[in-house]
Structure formats: C-alpha cells, structure tokens
Short mmCIF file of C-alpha atoms in Angstrom, two decimals:
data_model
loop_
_atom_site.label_atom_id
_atom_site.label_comp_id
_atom_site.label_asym_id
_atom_site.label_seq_id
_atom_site.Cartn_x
_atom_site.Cartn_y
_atom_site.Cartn_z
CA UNK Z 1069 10.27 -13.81 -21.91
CA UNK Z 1070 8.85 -13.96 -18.64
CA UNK Z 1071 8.70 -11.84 -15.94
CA UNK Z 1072 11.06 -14.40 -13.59
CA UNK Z 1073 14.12 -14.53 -15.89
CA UNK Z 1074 13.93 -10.41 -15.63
CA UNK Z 1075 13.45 -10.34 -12.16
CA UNK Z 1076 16.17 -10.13 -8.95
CA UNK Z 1077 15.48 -13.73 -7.91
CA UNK Z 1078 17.09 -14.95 -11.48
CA UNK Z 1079 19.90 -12.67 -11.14
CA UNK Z 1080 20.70 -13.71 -7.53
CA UNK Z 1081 19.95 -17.76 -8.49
CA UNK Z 1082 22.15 -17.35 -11.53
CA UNK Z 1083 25.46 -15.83 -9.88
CA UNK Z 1084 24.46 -12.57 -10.19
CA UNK Z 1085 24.86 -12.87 -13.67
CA UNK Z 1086 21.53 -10.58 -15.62
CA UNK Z 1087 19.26 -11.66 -18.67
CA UNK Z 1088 20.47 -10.88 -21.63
CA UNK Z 1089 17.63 -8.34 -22.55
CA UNK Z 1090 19.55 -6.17 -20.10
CA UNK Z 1091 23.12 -6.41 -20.68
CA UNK Z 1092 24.42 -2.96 -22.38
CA UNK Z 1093 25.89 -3.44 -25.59
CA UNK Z 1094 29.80 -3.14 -25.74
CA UNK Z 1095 29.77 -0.47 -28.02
CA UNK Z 1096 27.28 2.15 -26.47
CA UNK Z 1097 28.20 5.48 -24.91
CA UNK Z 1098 29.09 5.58 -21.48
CA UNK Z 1099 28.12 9.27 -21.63
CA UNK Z 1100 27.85 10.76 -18.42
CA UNK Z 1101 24.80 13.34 -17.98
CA UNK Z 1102 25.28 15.34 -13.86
CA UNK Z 1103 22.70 16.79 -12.72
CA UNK Z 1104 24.39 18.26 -9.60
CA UNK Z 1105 21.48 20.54 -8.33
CA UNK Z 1106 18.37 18.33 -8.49
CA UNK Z 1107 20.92 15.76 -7.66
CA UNK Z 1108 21.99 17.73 -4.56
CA UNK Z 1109 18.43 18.75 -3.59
CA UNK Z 1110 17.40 14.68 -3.76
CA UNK Z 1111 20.63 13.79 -1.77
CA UNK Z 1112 20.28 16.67 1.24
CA UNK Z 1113 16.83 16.23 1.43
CA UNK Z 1114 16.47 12.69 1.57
CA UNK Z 1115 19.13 12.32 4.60
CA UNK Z 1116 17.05 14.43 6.01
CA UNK Z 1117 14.29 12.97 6.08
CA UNK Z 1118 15.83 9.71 6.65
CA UNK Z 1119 17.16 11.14 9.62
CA UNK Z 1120 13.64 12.67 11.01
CA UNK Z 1121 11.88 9.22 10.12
CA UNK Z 1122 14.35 7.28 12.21
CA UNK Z 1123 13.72 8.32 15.66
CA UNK Z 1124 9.40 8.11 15.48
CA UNK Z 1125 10.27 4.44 13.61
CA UNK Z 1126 12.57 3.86 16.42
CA UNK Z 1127 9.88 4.92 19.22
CA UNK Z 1128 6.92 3.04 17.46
CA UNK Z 1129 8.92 -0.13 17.92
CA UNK Z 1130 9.43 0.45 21.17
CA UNK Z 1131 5.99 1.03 22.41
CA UNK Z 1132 4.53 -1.23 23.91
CA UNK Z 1133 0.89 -0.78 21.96
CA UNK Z 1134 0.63 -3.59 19.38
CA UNK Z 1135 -2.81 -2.47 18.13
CA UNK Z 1136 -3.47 -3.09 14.54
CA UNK Z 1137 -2.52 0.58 13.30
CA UNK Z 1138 0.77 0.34 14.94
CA UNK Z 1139 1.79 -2.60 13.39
CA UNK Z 1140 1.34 -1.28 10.15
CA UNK Z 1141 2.76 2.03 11.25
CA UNK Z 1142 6.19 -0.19 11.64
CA UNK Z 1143 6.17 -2.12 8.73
CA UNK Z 1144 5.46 0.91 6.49
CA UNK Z 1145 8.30 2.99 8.25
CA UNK Z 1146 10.45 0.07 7.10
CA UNK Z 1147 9.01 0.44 3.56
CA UNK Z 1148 9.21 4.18 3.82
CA UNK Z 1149 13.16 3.95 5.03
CA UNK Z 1150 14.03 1.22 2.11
CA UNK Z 1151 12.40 3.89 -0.55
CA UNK Z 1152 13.90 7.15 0.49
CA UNK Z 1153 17.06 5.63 0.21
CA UNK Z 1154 16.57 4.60 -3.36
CA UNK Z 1155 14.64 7.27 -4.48
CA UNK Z 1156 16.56 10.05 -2.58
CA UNK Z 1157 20.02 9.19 -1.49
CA UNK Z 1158 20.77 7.01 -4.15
CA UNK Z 1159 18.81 9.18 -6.73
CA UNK Z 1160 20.65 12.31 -5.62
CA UNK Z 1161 24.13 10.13 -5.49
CA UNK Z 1162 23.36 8.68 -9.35
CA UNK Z 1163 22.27 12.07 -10.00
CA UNK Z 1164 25.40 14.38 -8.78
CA UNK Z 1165 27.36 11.70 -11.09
CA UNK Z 1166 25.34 11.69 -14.07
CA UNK Z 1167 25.10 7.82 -14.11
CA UNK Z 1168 22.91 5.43 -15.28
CA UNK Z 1169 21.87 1.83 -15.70
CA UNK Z 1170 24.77 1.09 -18.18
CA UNK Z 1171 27.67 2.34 -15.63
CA UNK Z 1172 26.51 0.68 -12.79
CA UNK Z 1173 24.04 -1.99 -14.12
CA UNK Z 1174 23.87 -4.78 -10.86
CA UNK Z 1175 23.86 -2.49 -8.75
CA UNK Z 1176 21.15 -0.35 -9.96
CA UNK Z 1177 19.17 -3.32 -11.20
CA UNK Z 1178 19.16 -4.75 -7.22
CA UNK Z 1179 18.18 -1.05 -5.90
CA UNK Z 1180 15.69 -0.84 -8.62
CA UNK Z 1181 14.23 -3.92 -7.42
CA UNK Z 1182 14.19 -2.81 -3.91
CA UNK Z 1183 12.49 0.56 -4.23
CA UNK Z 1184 9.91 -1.07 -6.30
CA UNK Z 1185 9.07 -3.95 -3.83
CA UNK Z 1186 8.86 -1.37 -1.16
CA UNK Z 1187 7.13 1.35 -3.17
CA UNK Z 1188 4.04 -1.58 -3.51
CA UNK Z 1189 4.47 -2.68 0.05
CA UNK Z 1190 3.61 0.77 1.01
CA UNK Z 1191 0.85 1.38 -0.88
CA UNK Z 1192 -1.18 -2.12 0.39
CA UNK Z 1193 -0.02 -0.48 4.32
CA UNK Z 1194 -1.21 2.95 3.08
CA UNK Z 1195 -4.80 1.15 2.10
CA UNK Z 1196 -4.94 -0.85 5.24
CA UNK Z 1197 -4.13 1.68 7.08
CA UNK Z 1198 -7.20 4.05 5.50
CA UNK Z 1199 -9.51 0.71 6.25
CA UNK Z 1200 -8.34 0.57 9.96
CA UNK Z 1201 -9.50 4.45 10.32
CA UNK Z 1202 -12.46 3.95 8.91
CA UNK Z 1203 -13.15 0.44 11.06
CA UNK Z 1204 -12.71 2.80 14.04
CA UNK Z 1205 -14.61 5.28 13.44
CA UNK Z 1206 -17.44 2.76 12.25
CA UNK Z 1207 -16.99 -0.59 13.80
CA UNK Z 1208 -19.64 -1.78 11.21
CA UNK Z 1209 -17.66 -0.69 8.38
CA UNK Z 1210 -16.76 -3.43 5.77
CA UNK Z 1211 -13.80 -5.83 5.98
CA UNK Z 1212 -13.51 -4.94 9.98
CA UNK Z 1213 -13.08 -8.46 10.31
CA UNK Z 1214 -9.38 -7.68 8.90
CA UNK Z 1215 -8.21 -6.25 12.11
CA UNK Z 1216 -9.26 -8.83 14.20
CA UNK Z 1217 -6.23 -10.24 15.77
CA UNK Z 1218 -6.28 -13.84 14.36
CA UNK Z 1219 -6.96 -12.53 11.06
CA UNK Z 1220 -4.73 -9.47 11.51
CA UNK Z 1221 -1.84 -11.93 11.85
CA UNK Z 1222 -2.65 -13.53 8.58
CA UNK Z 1223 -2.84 -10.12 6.79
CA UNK Z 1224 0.51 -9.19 8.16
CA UNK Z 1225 2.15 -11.89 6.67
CA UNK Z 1226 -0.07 -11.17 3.54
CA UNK Z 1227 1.82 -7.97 3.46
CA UNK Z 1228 5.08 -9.75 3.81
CA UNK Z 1229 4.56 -12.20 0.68
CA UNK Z 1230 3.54 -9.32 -1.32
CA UNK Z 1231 6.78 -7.02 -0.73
CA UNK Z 1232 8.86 -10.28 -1.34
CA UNK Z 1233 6.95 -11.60 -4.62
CA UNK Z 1234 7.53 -7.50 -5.61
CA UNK Z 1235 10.77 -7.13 -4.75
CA UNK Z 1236 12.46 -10.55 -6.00
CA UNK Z 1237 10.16 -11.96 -8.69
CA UNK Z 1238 8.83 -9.25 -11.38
CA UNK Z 1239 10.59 -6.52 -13.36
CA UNK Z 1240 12.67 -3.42 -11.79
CA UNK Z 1241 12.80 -0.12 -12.21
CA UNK Z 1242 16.20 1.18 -13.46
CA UNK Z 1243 17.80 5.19 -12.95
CA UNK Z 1244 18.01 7.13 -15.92
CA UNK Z 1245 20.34 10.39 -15.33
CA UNK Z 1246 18.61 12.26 -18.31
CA UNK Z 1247 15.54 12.60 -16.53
CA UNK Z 1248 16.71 12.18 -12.66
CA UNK Z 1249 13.79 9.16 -12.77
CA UNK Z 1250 13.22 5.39 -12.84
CA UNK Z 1251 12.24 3.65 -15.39
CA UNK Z 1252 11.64 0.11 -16.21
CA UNK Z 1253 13.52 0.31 -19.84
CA UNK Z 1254 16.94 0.52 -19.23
CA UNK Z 1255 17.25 1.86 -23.00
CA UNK Z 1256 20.03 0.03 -24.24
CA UNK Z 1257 17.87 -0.70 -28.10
CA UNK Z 1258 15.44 -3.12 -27.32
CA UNK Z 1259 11.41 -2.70 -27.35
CA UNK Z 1260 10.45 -0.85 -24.32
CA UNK Z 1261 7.48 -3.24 -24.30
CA UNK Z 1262 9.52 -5.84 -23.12
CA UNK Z 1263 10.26 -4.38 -19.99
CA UNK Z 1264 6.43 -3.10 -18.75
CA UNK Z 1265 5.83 -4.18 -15.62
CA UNK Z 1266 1.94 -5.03 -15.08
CA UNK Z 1267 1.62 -5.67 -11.66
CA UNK Z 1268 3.45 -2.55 -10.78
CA UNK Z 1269 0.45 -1.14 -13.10
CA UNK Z 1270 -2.31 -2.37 -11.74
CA UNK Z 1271 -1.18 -1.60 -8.12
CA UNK Z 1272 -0.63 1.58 -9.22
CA UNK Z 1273 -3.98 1.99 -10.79
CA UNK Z 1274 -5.49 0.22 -7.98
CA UNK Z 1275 -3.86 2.18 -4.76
CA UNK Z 1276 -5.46 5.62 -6.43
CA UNK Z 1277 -8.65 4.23 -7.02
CA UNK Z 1278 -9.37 2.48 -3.63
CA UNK Z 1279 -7.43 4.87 -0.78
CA UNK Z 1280 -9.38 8.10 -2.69
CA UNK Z 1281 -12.66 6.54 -1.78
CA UNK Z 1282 -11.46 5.89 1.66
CA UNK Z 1283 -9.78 8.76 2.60
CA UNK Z 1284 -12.80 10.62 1.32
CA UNK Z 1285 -15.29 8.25 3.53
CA UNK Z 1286 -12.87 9.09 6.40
CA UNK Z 1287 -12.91 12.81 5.88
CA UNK Z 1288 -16.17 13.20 5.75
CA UNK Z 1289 -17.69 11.02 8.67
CA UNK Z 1290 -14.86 12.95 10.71
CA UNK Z 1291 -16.24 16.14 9.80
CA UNK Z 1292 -20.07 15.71 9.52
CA UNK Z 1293 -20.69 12.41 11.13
CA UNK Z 1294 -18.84 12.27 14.26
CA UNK Z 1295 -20.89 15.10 15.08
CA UNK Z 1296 -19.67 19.28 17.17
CA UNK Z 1297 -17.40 18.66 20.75
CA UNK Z 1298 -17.02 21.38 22.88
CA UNK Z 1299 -13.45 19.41 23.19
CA UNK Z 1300 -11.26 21.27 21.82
CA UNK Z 1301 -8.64 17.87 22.36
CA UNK Z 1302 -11.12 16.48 20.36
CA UNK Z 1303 -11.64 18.78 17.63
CA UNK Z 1304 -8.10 19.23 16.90
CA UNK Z 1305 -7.58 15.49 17.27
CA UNK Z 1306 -10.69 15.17 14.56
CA UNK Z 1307 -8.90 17.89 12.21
CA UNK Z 1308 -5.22 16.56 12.39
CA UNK Z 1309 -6.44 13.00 11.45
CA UNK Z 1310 -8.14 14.56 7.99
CA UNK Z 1311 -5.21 16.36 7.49
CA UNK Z 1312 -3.28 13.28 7.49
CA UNK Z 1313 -5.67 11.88 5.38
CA UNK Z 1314 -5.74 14.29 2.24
CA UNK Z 1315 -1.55 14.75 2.57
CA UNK Z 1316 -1.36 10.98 2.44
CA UNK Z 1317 -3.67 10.54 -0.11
CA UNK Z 1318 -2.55 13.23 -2.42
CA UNK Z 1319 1.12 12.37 -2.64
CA UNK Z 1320 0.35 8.44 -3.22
CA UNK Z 1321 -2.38 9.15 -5.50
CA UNK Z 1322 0.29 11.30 -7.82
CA UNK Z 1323 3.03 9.00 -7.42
CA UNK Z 1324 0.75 6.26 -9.04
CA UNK Z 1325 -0.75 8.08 -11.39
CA UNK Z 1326 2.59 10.02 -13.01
CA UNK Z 1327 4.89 6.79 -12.44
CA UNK Z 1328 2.36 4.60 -14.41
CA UNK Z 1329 1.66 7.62 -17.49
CA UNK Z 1330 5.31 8.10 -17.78
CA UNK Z 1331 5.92 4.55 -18.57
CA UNK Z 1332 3.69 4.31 -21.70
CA UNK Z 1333 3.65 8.08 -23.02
CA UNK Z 1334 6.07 9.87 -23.85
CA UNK Z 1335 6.43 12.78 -20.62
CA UNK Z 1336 7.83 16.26 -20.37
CA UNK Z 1337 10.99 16.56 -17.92
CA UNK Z 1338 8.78 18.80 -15.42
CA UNK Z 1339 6.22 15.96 -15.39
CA UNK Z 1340 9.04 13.37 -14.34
CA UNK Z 1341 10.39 15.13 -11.98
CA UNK Z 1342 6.77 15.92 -9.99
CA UNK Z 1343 6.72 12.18 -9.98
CA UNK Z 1344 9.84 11.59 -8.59
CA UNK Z 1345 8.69 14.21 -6.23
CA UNK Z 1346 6.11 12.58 -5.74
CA UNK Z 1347 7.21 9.75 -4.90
CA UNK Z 1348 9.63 10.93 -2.18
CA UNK Z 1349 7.24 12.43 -0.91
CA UNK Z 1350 4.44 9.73 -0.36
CA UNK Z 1351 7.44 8.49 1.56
CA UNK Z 1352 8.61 11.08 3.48
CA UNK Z 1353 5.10 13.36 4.10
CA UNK Z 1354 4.52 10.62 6.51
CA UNK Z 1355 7.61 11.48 9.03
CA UNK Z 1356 6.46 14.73 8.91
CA UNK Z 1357 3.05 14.26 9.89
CA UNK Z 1358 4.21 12.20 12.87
CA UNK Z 1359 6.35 15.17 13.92
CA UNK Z 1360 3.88 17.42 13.21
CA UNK Z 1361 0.03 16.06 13.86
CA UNK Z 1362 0.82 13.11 15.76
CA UNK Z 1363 1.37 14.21 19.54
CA UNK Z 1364 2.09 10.44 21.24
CA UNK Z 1365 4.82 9.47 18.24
CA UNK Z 1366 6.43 13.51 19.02
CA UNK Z 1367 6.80 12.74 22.40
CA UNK Z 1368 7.57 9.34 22.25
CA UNK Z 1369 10.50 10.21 20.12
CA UNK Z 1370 11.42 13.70 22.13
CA UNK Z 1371 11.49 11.68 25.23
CA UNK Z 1372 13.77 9.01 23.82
CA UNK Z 1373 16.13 11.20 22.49
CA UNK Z 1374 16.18 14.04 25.59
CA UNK Z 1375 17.07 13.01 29.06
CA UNK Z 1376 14.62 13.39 31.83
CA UNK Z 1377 16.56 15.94 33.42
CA UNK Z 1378 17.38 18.19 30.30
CA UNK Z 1379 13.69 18.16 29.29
CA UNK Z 1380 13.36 19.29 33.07
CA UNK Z 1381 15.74 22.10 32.70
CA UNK Z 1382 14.41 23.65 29.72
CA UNK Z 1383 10.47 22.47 30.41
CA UNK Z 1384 10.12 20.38 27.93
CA UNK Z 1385 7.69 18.00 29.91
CA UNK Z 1386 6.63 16.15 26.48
CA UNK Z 1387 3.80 14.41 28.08
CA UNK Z 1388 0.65 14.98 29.99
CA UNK Z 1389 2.10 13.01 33.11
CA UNK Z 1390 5.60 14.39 33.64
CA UNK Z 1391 3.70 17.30 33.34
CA UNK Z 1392 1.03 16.98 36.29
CA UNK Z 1393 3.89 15.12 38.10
CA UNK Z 1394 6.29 18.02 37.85
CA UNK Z 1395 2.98 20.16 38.94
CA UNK Z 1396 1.92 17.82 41.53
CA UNK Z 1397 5.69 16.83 42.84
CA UNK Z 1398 4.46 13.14 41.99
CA UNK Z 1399 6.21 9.97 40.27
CA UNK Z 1400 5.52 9.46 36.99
CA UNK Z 1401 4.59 6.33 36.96
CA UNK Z 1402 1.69 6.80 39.16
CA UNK Z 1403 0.62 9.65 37.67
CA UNK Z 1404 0.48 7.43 34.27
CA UNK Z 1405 -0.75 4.73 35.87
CA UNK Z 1406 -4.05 7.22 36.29
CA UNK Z 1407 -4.00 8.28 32.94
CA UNK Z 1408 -3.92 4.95 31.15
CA UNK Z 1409 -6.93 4.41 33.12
CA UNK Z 1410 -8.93 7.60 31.72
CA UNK Z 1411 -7.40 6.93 28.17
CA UNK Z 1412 -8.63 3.57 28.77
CA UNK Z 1413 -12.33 4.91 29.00
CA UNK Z 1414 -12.06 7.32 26.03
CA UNK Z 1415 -10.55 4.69 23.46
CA UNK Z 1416 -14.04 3.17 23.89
CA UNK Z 1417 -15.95 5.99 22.92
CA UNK Z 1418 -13.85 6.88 20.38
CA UNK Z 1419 -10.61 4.53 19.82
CA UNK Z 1420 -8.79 7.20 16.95
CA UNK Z 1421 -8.10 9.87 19.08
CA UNK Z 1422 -5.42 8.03 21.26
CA UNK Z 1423 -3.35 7.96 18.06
#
C-alpha cells in the first residue's frame, strides 16, 4: 500500500475517514496504561518552554532585520512551537491519561502527522542554518550562493514544500502510552513493516551526518581560524556561537539517531525515553540559547515585554543605547542612530557577531 493512502492528505480527502491498516479492531483492549510523573514532567515542562519560546519568536518577527539567518530563525521557531506541543503538551496530556492510538485514533493520527512534518522541517532549518554560519565566517565556503537573496527566496519556499509533502503526504507517527513515545506502528496486529516510514529515515540519517560535519567546520574555524582578539565582545561573541553549535548539534544528532534505531530494533524503555528527550529538547535547547547566548533576541524580547519606564526604575537598560542615552541624558533614537552606523562597519569585518 502506498505511502499516500496512509498519509493525512487521504484521511482529510476521504472525510476524515483512515485506511484500513489503521483502524483498531473492535475487540482489542482499551487498556489504559498512566504514566502520571513522566507524563507530568513532559506536560510542565513543555508549557514552559512554550511559554519562554514565545516572546524571542514574537521579537524576531518583529525586527526589522530580514537577513537570511533570521528568516530561518522564524520559520524554525514555528517548527519548534508546532513540535513542543506534540511532543510535550500533548505527550504529557496522553501520558497523565494513559492513552493511546486506539482511544483517540484521528486525533492522534493528525498530531502525529504534525510533529513529524515539523520535526523534518526543523532539521533542513537546523542544516541551513549551520551552512549560513559557516558562509559568514567564510564567504568562499560552498553553496554560499544559497543565501543570496534571489536564491534565498527559492530555498524558503523549498523549505515550505518540504514541511507540507512531510506533514500531509507520508506516514505518521502515532503515541504509545507504554513507552511515553511515538511510533509509526500503531500496534493494533498488523506487520510493523507496513508502517516504516523511509523518508523520515533517511532525513534522519541524513540531518546527523551533514550538520556534524558542519558544526564541527564551524567550531573549529571559530576557534583556530578566526584567529586571538583582545575583544573581549568578540571573544565571548566567538565562544557563545560554538556553544550554540555543539548544544544544537548534540540534541538533533540524538533525536535522529534514537528515533530511527527504535523503529527497527527492539529498545529498552530508558533508551525511548532519552529520545523523546531528545527530541524535546532539539526543540526547546534552542529558546534557551536565545535567552541565554543570544544578547539582541534577550533584549529584544525584555524590551517588548517591560515598559520603558519600569526597565528605568529598576535599571534594566537592555541595550547598549538606552544605556549611553540614560548616561548621556540623550534620545534613543539618536543615540541608535550612531550605533547602527558602527555595527554597520563591524558586520563587514565580521557579519556573525551582530547575531
């Protein structure tokens, strides 16, 4: 059978009626399994997270910067917010109840297809956004061409076709309570074969293999290309992005790797759950960062949040020029006027450290 009568596209074409390969028998167990702590743990954490993604996503789209690294910051904070919902909120809900496919079937088949559309999405953003680093550290660096604009618009909507062919036309991952994971067998008697999904494997195979090389390349001509600064904006600039880089990396590199084993083999529990883990966390590691290493998203989203006046109050001047203009008795915008300028003169020696 192919992939398009299993996939979300039939169900929605076909009123929302499934394949037969996964409608539970009548006469199977309905048997509930909770699993109220990990449940809880996915649930709490993953409004959190939710809720510290969704003011930096919020700023990004506000800025005004449209640069190639931005745009992909946006569209993978809307792949990032689809997935924590599915594989946190939803996971933790599912979870808490002890349900599976079987007791809610549609509507774990259409989040299923979701979180695995926008699991995929994010990993093609994740690579592109490795290549972008690289280009800008190296302009002569390989496939630079990508992030020209012309061709950046093309890749953009590249990105787009990809989450939708994902997301409505292959197979989709389904909750299993047992194991607090998603699988593609819904286990209802038929040949687990039936359900593998082989683009999900090869993308998964694929993201490890070429972001690892990348993130590696980026790492390294950070640390002993780009040469010793007496900066110390610089340097920590320099150190934040590798950290970035190997947090990233790691968390989408385990994902894959566990997600695609745990399909074919047969797994221990403590093996599912680091992928499920894992998987949040590829998502959700990327907030953090932003709150954590990435000063102009912080303040960007501080500033948006805080009123002028109470981040006056309680001197929290979250950016170099309310800072000098509090100092100075200045406007702002003049004094940010000035330090576009002398941005705009750094960015050319070394474009990465505005980020």
């Amino acid at each position: 059978m192919s992939s398009m009568e299993m996939s979300l596209f039939y169900v929605i074409t076909n009123d929302f009626e499934m394949q037969d390969l996964y409608k539970c028998p009548q006469n199977m167990s309905s048997e509930r399994i909770p699993r109220p702590y990990v449940g809880s743990y996915f649930l709490i954490s993953g409004i959190a997270l939710i809720l510290i993604y969704l003011p930096c996503f919020i700023a990004m789209i506000r800025s005004k910067c449209r640069a190639p690294s931005y745009q992909l910051m946006i569209i993978l904070g809307i792949f990032d917010l689809l997935s924590l919902t599915v594989n946190s909120v939803i996971t933790g809900i599912m979870g808490i109840m002890g349900v599976s496919f079987c007791h809610y079937p549609l509507f774990t088949f259409c989040a299923g297809s979701i979180a695995l559309g926008s699991w995929m999405g994010a990993c093609v953003c994740c690579i592109l956004m490795a290549l972008d680093r690289c280009v800008e550290i190296n302009s002569h660096f390989p496939l630079a061409i990508l992030f020209h604009k012309p061709v950046f618009r093309f890749v953009m909507i590249a990105i787009i076709c990809f989450w939708c062919y994902t997301t409505f036309f292959t197979k989709p991952i389904l909750f299993t309570a047992q194991y607090m994971c998603w699988f593609f067998d819904p286990n209802i008697g038929f040949d687990a074969s039936l359900y593998h999904n082989i683009p999900h494997t090869i993308n998964n195979l694929l993201v490890a293999v070429i972001s690892t090389p990348l993130y590696i390349y980026l790492c390294y001509h950070l640390i002993f290309k780009f040469g010793y600064t007496t900066s110390m904006w610089q340097y920590k600039t320099k150190y934040q992005i590798v950290i970035q880089a190997v947090i990233l990396c790691s968390f989408h590199a385990a994902a894959a790797y566990i997600y695609v084993y745990m399909q074919f083999f047969p797994s221990p529990p403590w093996l599912i759950i680091i992928g499920q883990l894992a998987w949040q966390w590829s998502n959700g590691c990327v907030c953090i960062a932003y709150w954590t290493l990435n000063r102009s998203i912080r303040n960007a989203a501080i500033r948006m949040m805080l009123s002028r006046r109470f981040r006056q109050r309680f001197k929290l001047h979250m950016g170099i020029d309310e800072a000098i203009a509090v100092e100075r008795g200045e406007d702002v915008k003049s004094v940010t006027t000035n330090i576009v300028a002398i941005m705009g003169n750094t960015a050319k020696v070394a474009p990465f450290l505005n980020e």
